[in-house]
mmCIF file of C-alpha atoms in Angstrom:
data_model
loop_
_atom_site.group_PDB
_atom_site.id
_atom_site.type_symbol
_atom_site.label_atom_id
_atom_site.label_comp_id
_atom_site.label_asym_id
_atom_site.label_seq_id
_atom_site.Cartn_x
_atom_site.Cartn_y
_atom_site.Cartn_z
ATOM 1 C CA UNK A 1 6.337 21.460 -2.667
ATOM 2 C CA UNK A 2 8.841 18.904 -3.631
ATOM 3 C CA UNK A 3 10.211 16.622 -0.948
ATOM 4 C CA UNK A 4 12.716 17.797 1.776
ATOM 5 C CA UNK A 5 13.614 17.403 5.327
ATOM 6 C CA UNK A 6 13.922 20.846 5.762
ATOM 7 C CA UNK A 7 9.573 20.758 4.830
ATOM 8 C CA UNK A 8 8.582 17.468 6.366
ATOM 9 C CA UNK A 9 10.101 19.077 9.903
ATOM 10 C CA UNK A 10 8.590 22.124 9.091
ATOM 11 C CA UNK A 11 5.262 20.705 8.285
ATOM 12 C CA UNK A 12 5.423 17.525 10.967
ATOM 13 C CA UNK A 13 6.098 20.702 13.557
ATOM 14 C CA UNK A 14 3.871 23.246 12.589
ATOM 15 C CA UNK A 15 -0.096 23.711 13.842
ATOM 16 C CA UNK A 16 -0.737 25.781 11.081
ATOM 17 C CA UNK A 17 -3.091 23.762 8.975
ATOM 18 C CA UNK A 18 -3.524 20.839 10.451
ATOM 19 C CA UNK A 19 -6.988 21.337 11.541
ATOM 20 C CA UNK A 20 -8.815 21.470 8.374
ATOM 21 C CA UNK A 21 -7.578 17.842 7.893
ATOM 22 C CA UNK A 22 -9.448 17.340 10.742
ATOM 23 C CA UNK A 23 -12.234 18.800 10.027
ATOM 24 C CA UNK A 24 -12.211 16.980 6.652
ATOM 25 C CA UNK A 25 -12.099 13.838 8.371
ATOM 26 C CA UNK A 26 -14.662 14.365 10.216
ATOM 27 C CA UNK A 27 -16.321 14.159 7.252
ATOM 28 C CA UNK A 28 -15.425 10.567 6.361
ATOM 29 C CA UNK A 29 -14.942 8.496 9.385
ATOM 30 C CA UNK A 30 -13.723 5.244 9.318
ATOM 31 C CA UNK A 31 -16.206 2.810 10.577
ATOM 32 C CA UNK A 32 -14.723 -0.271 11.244
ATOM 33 C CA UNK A 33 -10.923 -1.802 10.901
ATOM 34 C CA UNK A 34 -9.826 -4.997 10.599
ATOM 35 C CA UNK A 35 -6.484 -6.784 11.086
ATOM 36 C CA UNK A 36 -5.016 -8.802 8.344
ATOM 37 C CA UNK A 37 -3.747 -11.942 9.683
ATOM 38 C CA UNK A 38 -2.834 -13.787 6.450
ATOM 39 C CA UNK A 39 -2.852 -13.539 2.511
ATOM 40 C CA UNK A 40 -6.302 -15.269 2.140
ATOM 41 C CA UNK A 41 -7.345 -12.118 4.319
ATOM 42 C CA UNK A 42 -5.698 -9.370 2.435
ATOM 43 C CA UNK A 43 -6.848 -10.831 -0.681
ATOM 44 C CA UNK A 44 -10.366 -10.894 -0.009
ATOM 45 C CA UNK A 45 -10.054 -7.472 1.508
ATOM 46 C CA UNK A 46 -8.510 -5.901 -1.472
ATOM 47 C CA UNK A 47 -10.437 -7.285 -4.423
ATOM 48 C CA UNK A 48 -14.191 -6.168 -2.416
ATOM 49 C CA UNK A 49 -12.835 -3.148 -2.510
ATOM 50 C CA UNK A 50 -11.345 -2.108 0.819
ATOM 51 C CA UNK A 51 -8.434 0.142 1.624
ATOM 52 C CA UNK A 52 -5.803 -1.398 3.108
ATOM 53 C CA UNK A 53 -2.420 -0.374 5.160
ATOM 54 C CA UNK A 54 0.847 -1.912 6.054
ATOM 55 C CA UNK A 55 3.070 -0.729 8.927
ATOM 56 C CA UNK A 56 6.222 -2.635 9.354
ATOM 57 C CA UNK A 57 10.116 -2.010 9.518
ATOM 58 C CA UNK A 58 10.287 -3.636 5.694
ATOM 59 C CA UNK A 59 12.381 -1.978 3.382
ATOM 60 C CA UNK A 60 12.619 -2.953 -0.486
ATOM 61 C CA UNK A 61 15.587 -2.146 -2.773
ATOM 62 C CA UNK A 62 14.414 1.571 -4.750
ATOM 63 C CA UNK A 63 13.965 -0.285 -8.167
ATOM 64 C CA UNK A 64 12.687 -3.715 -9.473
ATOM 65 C CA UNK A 65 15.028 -6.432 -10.072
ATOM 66 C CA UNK A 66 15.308 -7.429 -13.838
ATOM 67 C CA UNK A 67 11.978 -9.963 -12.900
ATOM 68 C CA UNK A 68 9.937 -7.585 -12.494
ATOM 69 C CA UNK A 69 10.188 -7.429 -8.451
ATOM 70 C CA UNK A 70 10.964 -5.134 -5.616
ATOM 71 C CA UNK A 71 13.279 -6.787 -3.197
ATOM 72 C CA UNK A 72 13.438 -6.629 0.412
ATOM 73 C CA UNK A 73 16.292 -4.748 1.554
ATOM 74 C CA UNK A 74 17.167 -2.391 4.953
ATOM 75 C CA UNK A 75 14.717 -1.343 7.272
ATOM 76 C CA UNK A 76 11.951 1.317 6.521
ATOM 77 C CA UNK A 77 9.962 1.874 9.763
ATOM 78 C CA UNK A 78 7.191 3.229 7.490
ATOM 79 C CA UNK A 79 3.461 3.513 6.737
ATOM 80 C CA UNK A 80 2.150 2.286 3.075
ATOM 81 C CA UNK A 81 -0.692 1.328 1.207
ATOM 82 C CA UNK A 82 -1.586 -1.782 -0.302
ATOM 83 C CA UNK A 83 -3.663 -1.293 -3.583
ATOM 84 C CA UNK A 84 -3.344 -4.353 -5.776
ATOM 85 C CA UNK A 85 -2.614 -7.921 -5.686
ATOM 86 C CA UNK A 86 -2.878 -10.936 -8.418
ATOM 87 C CA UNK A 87 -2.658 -14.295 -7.347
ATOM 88 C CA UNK A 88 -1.795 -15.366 -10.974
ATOM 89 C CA UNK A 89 0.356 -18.664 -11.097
ATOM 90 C CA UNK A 90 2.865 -17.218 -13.146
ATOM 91 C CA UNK A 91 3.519 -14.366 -11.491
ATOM 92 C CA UNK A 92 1.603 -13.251 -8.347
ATOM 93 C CA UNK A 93 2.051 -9.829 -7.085
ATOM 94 C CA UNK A 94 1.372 -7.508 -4.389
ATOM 95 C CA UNK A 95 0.890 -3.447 -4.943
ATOM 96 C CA UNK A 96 2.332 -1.757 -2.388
ATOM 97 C CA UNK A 97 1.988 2.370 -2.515
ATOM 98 C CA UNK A 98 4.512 4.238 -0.621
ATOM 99 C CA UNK A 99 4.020 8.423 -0.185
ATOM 100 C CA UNK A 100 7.771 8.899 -1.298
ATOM 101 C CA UNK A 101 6.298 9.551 -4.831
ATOM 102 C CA UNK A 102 8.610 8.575 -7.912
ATOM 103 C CA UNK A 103 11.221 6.805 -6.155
ATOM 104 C CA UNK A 104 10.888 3.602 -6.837
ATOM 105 C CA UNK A 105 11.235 3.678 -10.914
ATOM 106 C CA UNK A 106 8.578 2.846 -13.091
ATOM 107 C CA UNK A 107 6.713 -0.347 -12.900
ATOM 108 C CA UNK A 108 4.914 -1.664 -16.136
ATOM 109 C CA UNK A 109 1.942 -4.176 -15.705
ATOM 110 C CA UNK A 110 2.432 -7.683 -17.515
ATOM 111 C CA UNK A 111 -0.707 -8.045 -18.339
ATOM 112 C CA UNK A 112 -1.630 -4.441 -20.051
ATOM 113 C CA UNK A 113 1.410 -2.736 -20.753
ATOM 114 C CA UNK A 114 -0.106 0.359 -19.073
ATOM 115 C CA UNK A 115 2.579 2.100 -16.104
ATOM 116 C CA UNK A 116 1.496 1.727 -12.794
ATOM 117 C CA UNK A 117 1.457 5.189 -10.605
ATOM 118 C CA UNK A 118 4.154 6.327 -9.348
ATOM 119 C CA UNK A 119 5.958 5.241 -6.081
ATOM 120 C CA UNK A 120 4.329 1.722 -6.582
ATOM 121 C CA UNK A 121 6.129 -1.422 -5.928
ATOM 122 C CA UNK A 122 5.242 -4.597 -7.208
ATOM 123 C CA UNK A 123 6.072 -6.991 -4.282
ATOM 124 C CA UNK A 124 5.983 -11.157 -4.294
ATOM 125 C CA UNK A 125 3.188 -12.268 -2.092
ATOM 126 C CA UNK A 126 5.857 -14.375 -0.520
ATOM 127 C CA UNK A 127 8.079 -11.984 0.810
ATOM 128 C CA UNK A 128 4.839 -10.157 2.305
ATOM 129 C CA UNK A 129 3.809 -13.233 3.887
ATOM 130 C CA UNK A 130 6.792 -13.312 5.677
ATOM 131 C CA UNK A 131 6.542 -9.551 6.356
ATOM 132 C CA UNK A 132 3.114 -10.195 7.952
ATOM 133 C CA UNK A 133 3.854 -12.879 10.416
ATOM 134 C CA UNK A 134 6.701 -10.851 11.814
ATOM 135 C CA UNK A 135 5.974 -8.961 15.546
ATOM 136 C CA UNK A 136 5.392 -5.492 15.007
ATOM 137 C CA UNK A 137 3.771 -5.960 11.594
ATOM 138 C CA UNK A 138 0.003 -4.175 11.262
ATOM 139 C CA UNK A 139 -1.811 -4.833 8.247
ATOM 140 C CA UNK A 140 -5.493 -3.375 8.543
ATOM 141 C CA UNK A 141 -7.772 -3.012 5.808
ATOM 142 C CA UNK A 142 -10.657 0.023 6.503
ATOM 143 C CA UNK A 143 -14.375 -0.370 6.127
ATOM 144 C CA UNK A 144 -17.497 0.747 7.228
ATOM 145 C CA UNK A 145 -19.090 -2.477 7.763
ATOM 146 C CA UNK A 146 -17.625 -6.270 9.037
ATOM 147 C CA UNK A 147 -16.460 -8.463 6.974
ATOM 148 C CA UNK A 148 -15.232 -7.909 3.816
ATOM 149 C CA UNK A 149 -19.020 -8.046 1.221
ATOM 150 C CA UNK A 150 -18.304 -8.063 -2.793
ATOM 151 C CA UNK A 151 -18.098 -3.592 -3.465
ATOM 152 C CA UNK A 152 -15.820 -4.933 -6.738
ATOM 153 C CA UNK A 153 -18.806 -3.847 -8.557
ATOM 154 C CA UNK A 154 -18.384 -0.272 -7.773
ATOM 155 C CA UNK A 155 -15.032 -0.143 -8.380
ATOM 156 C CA UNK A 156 -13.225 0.769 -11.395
ATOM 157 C CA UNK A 157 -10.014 -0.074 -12.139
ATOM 158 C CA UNK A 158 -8.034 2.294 -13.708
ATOM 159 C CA UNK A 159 -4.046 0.810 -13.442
ATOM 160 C CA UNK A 160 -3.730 -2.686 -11.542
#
């Protein structure tokens, strides 16, 4: 269903289902974590491959500014994914995917053209550096080994 208070409380309340995500899980533990400390980190992380997760009280403004950027703004206590990052020169970026799904307007990659998916926002590594080394700040990138070795191989990249 679409979005609404009225089904998050329902759902965030309810027992109903919630044990075949469990079970599913079960299926696909999680091996190993590993806290980001800094960029170098989350860039190596992210281009071999692994998954990777922000927590933080960060909030960004609900569309890009006319450069192409997502803004700080407010506070979001909030849970998102990181799934891209370039550390291009010109214009560096970090993908950050949040669950509130089109809300953020539509971001368009420099480089292809192509749209990003929706509820991305394309974040200077800058103002996530400054998110990171903030207390209460988790970034953790999921694996099922240490370390971080080169899966890019394996992956194929379909947007960023």
């Amino acid at each position: 269903p679409a979005y609404s208070g009225r089904v998050a409380d329902n759902w965030g309340d309810s027992d109903r289902d919630w044990k075949k995500f469990v079970d599913e899980g079960d299926d696909h533990l999680i091996e190993t974590v590993s806290q980001i400390r800094d960029m170098s980190q989350l860039r190596d992380a992210l281009v071999n491959g692994y998954g990777c997760t922000i927590a933080s009280s960060q909030g960004f403004n609900m569309t890009a500014s006319s450069d192409g950027y997502h803004r700080p703004r407010g506070t979001w206590h909030h849970q998102m994914s990181i799934i891209g990052i370039s550390d291009d020169s010109r214009r560096p970026w970090v993908a950050i995917l949040n669950s509130w799904g089109d809300r953020h307007g539509r971001i368009i990659d420099w480089d292809t053209g192509r749209e990003w998916p929706p509820g991305t926002l394309r974040v200077h590594p800058d103002v996530v550096d400054k998110v990171l080394r903030r207390r209460g700040t988790e970034i953790i990138a999921y694996s099922g080994v240490n370390g971080y070795p080169d899966r890019s191989k394996k992956l194929e990249w379909l947007c960023i």
